[in-house]
Short mmCIF file of C-alpha atoms and ligand atoms in Angstrom, two decimals:
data_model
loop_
_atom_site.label_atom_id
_atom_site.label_comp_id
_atom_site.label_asym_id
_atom_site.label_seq_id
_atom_site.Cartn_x
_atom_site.Cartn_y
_atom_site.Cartn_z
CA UNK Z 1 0.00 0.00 0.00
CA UNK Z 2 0.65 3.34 -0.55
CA UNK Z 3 1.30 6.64 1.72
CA UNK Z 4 -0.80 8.40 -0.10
CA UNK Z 5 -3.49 7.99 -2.69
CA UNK Z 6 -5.26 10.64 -4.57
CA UNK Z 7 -8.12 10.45 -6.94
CA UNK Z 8 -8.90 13.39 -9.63
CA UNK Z 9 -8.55 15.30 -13.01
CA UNK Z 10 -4.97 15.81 -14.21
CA UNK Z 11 -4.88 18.68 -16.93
CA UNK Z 12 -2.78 19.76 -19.52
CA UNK Z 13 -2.33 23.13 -18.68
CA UNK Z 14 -1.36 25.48 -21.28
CA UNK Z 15 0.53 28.47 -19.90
CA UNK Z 16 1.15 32.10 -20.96
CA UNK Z 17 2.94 35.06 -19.50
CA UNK Z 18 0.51 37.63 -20.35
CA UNK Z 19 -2.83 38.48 -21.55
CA UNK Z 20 -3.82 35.01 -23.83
CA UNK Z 21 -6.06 37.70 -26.02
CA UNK Z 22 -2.63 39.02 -27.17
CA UNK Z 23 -1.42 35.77 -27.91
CA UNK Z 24 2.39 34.57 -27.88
CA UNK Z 25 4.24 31.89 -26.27
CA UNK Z 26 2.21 28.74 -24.28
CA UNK Z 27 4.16 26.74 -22.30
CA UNK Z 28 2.62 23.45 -20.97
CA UNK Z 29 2.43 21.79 -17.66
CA UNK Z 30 0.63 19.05 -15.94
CA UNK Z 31 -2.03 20.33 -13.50
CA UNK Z 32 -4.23 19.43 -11.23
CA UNK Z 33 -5.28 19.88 -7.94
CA UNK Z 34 -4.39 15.58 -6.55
CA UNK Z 35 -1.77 15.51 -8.89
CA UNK Z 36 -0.22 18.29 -7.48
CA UNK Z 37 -0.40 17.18 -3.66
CA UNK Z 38 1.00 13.72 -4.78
CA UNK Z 39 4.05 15.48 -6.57
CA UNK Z 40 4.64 17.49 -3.83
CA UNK Z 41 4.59 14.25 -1.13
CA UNK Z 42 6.52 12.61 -3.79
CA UNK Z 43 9.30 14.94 -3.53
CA UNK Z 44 9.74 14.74 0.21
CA UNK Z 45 10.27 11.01 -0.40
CA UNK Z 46 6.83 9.52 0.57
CA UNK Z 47 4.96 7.06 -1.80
CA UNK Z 48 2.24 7.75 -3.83
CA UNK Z 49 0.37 7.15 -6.29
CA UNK Z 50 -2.65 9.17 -8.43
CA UNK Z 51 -6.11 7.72 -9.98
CA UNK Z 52 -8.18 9.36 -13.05
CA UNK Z 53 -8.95 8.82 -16.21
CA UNK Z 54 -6.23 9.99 -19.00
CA UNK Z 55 -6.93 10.64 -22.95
CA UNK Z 56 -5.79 7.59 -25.23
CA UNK Z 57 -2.82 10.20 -26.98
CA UNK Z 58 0.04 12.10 -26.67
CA UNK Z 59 -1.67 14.04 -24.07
CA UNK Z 60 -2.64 11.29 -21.61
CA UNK Z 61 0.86 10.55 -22.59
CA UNK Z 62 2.14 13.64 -21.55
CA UNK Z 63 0.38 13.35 -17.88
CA UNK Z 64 1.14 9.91 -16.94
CA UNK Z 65 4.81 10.67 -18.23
CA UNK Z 66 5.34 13.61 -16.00
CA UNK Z 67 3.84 11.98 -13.08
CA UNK Z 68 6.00 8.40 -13.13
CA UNK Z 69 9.24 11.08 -13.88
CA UNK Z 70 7.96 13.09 -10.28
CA UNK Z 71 7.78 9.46 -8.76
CA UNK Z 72 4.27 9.15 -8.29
CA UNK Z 73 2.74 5.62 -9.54
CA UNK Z 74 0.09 5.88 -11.98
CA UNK Z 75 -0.32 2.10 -12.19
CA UNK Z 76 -4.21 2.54 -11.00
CA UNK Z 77 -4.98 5.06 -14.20
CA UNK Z 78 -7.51 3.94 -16.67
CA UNK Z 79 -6.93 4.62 -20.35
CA UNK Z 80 -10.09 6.58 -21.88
CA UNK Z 81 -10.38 5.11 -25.46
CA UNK Z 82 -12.41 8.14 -26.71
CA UNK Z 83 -12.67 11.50 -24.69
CA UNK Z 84 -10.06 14.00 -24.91
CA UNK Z 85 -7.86 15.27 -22.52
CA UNK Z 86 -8.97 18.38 -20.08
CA UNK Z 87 -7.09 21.38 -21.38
CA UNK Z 88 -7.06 24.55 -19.19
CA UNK Z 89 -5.80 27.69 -20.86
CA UNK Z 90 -3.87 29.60 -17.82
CA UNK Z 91 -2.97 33.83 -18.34
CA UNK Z 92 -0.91 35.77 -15.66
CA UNK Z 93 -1.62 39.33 -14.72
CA UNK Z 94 0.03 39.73 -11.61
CA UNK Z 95 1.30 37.46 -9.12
CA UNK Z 96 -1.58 36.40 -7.46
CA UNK Z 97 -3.98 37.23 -10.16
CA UNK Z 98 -4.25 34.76 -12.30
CA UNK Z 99 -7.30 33.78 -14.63
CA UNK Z 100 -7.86 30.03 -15.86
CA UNK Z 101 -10.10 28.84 -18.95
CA UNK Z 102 -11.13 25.10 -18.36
CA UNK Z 103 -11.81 23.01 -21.67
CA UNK Z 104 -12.97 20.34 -19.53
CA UNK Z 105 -16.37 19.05 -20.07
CA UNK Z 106 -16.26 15.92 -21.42
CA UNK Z 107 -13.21 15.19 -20.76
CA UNK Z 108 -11.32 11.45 -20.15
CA UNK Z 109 -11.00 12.97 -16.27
CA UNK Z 110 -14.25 14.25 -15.46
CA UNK Z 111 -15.83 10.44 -16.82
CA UNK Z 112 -14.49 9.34 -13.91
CA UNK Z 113 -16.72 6.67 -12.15
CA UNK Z 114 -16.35 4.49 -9.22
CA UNK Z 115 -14.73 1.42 -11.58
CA UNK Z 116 -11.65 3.27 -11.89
CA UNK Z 117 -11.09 4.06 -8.06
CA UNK Z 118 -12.40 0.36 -6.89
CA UNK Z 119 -8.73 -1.64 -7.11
CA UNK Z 120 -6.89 0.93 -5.83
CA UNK Z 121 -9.21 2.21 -3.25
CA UNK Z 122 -8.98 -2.17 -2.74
CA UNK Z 123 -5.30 -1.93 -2.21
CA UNK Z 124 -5.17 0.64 0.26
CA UNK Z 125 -3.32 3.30 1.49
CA UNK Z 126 -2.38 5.82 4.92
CA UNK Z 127 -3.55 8.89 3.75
CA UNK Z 128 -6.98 9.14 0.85
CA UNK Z 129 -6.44 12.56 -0.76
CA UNK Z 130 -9.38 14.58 -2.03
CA UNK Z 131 -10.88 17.75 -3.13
CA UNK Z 132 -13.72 19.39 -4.28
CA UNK Z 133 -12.71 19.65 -7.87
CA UNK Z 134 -13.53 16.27 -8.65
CA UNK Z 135 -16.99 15.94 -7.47
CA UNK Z 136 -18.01 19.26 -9.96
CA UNK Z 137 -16.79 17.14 -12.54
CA UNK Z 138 -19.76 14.93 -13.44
CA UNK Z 139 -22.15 12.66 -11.54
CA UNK Z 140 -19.83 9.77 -12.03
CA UNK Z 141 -17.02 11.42 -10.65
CA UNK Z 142 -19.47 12.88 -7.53
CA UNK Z 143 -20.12 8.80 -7.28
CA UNK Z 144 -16.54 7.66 -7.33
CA UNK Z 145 -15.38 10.67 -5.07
CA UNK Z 146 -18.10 9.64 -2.46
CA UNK Z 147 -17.49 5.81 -2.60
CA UNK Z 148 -14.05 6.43 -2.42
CA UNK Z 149 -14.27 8.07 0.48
CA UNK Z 150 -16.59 6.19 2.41
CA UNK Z 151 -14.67 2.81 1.65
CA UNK Z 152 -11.82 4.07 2.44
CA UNK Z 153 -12.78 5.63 6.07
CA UNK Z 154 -14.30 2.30 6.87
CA UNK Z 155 -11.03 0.34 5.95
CA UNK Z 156 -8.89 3.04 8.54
CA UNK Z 157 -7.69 5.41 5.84
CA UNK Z 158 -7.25 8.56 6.85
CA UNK Z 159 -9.34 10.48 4.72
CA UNK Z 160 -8.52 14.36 3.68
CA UNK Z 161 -10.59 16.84 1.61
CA UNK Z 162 -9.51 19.99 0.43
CA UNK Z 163 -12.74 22.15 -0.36
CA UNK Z 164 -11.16 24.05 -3.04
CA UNK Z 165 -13.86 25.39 -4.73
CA UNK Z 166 -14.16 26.25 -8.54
CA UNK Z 167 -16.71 29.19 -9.61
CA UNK Z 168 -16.25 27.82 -12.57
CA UNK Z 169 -17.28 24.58 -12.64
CA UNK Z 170 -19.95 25.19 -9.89
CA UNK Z 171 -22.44 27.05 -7.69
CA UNK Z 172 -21.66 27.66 -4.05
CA UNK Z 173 -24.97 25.79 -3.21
CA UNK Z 174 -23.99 23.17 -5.12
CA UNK Z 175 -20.57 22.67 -4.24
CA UNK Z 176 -22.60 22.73 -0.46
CA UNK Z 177 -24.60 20.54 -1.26
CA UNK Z 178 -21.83 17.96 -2.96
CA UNK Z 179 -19.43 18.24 -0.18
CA UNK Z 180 -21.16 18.72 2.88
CA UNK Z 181 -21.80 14.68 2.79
CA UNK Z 182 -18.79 13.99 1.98
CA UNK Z 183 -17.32 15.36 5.44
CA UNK Z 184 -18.67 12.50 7.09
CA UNK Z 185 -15.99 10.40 5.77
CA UNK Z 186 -13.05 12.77 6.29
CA UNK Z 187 -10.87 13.31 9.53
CA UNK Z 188 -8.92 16.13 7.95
CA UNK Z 189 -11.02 18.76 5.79
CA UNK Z 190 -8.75 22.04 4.81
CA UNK Z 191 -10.20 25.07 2.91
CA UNK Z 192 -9.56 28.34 2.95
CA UNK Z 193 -11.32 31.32 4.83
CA UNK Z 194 -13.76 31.78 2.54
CA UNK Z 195 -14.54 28.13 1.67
CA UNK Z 196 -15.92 27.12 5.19
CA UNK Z 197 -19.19 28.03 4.92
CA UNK Z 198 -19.34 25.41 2.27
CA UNK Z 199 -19.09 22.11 4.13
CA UNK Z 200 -21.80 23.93 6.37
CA UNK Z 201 -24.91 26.71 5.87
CA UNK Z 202 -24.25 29.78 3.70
CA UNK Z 203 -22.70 32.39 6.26
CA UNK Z 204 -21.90 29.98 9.04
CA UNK Z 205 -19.04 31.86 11.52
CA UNK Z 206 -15.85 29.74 11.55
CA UNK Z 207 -16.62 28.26 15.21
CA UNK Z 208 -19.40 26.87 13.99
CA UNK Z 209 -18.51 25.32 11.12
CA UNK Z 210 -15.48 23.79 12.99
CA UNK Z 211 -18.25 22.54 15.55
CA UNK Z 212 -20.21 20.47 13.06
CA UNK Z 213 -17.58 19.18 11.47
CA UNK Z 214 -15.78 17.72 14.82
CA UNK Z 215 -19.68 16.49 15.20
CA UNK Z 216 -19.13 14.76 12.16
CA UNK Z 217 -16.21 12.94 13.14
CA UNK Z 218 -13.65 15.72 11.49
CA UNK Z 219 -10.88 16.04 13.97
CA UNK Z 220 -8.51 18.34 12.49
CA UNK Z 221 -9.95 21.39 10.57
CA UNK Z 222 -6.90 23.84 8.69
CA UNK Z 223 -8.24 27.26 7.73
CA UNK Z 224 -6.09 28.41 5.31
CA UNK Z 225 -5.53 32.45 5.67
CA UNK Z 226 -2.93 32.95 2.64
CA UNK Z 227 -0.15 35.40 3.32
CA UNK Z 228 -1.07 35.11 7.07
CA UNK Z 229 -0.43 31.93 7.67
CA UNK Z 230 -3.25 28.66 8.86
CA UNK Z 231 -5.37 28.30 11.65
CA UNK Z 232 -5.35 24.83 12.89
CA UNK Z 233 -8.56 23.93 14.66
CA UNK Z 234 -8.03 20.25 16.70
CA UNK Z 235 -9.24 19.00 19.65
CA UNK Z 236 -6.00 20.17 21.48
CA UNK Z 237 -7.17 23.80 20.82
CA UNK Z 238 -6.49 26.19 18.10
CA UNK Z 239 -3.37 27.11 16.69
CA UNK Z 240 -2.04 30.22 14.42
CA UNK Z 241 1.14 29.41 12.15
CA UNK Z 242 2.51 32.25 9.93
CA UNK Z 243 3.01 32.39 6.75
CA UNK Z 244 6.99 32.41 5.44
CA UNK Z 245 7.82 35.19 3.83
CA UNK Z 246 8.42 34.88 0.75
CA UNK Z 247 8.65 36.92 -2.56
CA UNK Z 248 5.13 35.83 -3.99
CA UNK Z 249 5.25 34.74 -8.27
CA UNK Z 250 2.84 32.23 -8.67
CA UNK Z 251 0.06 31.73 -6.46
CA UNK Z 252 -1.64 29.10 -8.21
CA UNK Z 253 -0.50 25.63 -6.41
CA UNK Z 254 0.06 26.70 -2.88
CA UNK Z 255 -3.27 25.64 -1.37
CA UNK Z 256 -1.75 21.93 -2.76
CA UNK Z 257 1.87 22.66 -1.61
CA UNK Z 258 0.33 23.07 2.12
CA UNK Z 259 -1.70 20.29 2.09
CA UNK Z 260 1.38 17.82 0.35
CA UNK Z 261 3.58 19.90 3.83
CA UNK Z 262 0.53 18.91 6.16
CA UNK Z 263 0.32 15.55 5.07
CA UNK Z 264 3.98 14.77 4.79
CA UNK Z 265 4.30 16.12 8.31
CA UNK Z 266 1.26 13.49 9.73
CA UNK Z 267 2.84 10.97 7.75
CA UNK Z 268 6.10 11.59 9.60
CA UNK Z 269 4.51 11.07 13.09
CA UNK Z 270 5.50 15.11 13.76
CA UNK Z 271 3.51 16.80 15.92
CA UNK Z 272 0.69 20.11 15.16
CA UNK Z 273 3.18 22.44 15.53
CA UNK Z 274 6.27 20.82 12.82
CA UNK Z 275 2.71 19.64 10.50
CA UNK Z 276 1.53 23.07 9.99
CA UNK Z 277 5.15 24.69 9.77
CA UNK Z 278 5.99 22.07 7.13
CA UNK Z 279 2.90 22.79 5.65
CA UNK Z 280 4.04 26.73 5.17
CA UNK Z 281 7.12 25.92 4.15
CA UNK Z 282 6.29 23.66 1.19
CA UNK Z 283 3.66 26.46 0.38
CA UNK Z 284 6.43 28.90 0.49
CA UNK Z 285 8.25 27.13 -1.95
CA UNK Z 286 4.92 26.67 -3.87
CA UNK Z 287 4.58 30.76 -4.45
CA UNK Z 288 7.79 31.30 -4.77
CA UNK Z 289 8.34 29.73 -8.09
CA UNK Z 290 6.12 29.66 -11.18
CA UNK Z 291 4.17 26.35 -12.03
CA UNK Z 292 1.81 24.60 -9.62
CA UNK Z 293 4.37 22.16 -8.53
CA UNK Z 294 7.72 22.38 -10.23
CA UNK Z 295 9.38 24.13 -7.59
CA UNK Z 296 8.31 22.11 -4.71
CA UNK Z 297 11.13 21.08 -2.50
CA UNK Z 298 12.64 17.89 -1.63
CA UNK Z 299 13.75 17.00 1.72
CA UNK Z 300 17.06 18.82 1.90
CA UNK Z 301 15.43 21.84 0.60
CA UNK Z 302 13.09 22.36 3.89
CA UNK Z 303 15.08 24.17 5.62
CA UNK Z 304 16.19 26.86 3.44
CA UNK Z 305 13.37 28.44 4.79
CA UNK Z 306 13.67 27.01 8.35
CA UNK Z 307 13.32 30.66 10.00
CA UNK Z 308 9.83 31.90 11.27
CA UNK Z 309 7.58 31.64 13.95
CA UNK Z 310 4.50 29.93 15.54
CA UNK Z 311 2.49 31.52 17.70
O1 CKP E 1 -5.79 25.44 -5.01
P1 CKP E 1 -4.57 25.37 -5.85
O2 CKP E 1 -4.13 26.69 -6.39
O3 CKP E 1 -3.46 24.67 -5.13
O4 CKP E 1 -5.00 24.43 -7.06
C1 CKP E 1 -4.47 24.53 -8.34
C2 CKP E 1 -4.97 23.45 -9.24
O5 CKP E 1 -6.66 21.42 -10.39
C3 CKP E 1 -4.47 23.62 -10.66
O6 CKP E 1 -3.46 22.68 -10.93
C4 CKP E 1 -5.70 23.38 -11.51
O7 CKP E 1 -5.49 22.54 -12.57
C5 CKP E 1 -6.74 22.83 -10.55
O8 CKP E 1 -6.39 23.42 -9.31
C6 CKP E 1 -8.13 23.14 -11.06
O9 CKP E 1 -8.80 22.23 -11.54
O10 CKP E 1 -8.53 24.32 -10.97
MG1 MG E 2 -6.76 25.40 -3.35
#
C-alpha cells in the first residue's frame, strides 16, 4: 500500500505570461489539484500514487509521463479510449492574479466513475487525498469521489478533503450541497477562509462550522488564511502558524503545496506544531516559483526556509 493515494482530473495546462487575447508563447504543464499534492509528497520522499482517467494520446501521454518522472505511480490510471484530454488555458496578470479557462467538459478525467477508483481504493493506502474539484466534474465522478471516500474511512484510511472550490465549474450551493456529505468520511477537511461556509450553511461563523464538522467525526480542521499563515482547529485547541515570507510569483499551487507539507508532516509522526510549519514551508516554496508544482522542495530543501515563527 501506498502513503498516499489521490483520486482526480490531471490537466494539460497550457501556460502564458501575459494576456492570452494578445497571444504569444504557451508553455505546458501538468495540472491538477491531486496531482499536485502527490508530486509534492513525492518529492519529500513519501509514496504515492494518483487515480483518473487519461486521454488515449500524446496528451494522456504527456500526464502519466510527467507523473512516473515526479515518482508518483500511476499504475491505477484507466486509459479513456475516446474522450479528450482536459485542457485549461492559464494567463498571468500579476502574481496572485491569475485567470484560468477550463476546456474540460467531457473530458477522459471528469468520466471518472467508481470502476476506476475500486482496485486501488482495494489496495489501500495511509492517507486518501481529495478535493472538491472532482466531485463538480460529473455525476460519475461525484459517485466515485463519495465511494471512495466512504470505503476508504471504513477500511482506517485517513481520509482528507480539500474544499477548493471552482466558480467555474460550480455554484456555491452546489458545491454545499456535494461536499457537505462527503465530510462524514473525512478526519482532515482544509479550505480556505472563505470556503468554510461550504461544508456547512451559507454564512456559518468559523466556530461553527469547525463545531459540526468535529460532530461529524472531522478532527482536524486547517483554515487556510494565505499570506497570514493557517489556523489549525483540533481538539487540542487552536493554533495560528505564519506564513513564510516569501517573494510571492505564482500563487496558483500553494493551497496543494500546504496540504502535500501537512500531510507529509502526519505521515512523519511530527507533531501540530512541525505539521503546519511544514505545511508553510512547502507552500512557500509553492509561491515562490512559477508552475503549480515544479518548484516544490525535496527533503534537503526544507530548511532553506527554516526561520519563522508559531504563535
Ligand atoms: O488550489 P490550488 O491553487 O493549489 O490548485 C491549483 C490546481 O486542479 C491547478 O493545478 C488546476 O489545474 C486545478 O487546481 C483546477 O482544476 O482548478
Ligand atoms: Mg486550493
Amino acid at each position: 500500500a501506498v502513503d498516499l493515494l489521490t483520486v482526480g482530473e490531471s490537466l494539460v495546462s497550457l501556460r502564458a505570461a501575459g494576456p492570452l487575447a494578445v497571444g504569444g508563447a504557451l508553455t505546458m504543464h501538468v495540472a491538477g489539484a491531486e496531482s499536485n499534492v502527490a508530486i509534492g509528497l513525492a518529492r519529500l520522499g513519501h509514496r504515492t500514487a494518483w487515480v483518473g482517467r487519461v486521454s488515449d494520446d500524446e496528451l494522456g501521454e504527456y500526464v502519466l509521463r510527467q507523473l512516473r518522472a515526479e515518482g508518483v505511480r500511476v499504475d491505477g490510471v484507466t486509459t479513456d479510449p475516446e474522450r479528450p484530454a482536459g485542457l485549461m488555458f492559464l494567463e498571468r496578470r500579476t502574481a496572485d492574479l491569475t485567470r484560468v479557462r477550463y476546456h474540460r467538459a467531457g473530458s477522459a478525467g471528469s468520466a471518472l466513475g467508481v470502476e476506476d477508483v475500486r482496485a486501488p481504493i482495494a489496495e489501500g493506502a495511509r492517507v486518501l487525498h481529495l478535493t472538491g474539484i472532482t466531485p463538480a466534474l460529473s455525476d460519475s465522478a461525484r459517485e466515485a469521489v463519495t465511494w471512495a471516500a466512504e470505503t476508504a474511512s471504513r477500511s482506517g484510511t485517513l481520509v482528507c478533503l480539500d474544499v477548493n472550490y471552482r466558480a467555474r465549474l460550480w455554484t456555491r450551493e452546489e458545491a454545499r450541497a456535494a461536499l457537505t456529505p462527503l465530510t462524514t468520511y473525512a478526519s482532515l477537511v482544509i479550505a480556505s477562509a472563505d470556503e468554510l461556509d461550504l461544508v456547512d450553511e451559507p454564512g456559518a461563523a468559523e466556530s461553527t462550522v469547525v463545531a459540526r464538522l468535529a460532530a461529524r467525526g472531522v478532527d482536524t480542521v486547517l483554515v487556510k488564511l494565505g499570506a497570514d499563515g493557517v489556523r489549525a482547529h483540533t481538539r487540542e485547541g487552536v493554533r495560528h502558524v505564519a506564513a513564510v515570507p516569501v517573494t510571492a510569483v505564482d500563487t496558483v499551487g500553494a493551497g496543494d503545496a500546504f496540504s502535500a507539507g501537512y500531510l507529509s508532516g502526519l505521515l512523519d509522526g511530527l507533531d501540530l506544531d512541525d505539521r503546519l510549519r511544514r505545511a508553510v514551508t512547502v507552500g512557500a516554496f509553492a509561491v515562490s516559483s512559477h508552475g503549480d508544482w515544479e518548484g516544490l522542495p525535496r527533503r534537503a530543501d526544507l530548511s532553506l526556509l527554516d526561520e519563522h515563527e508559531t504563535g
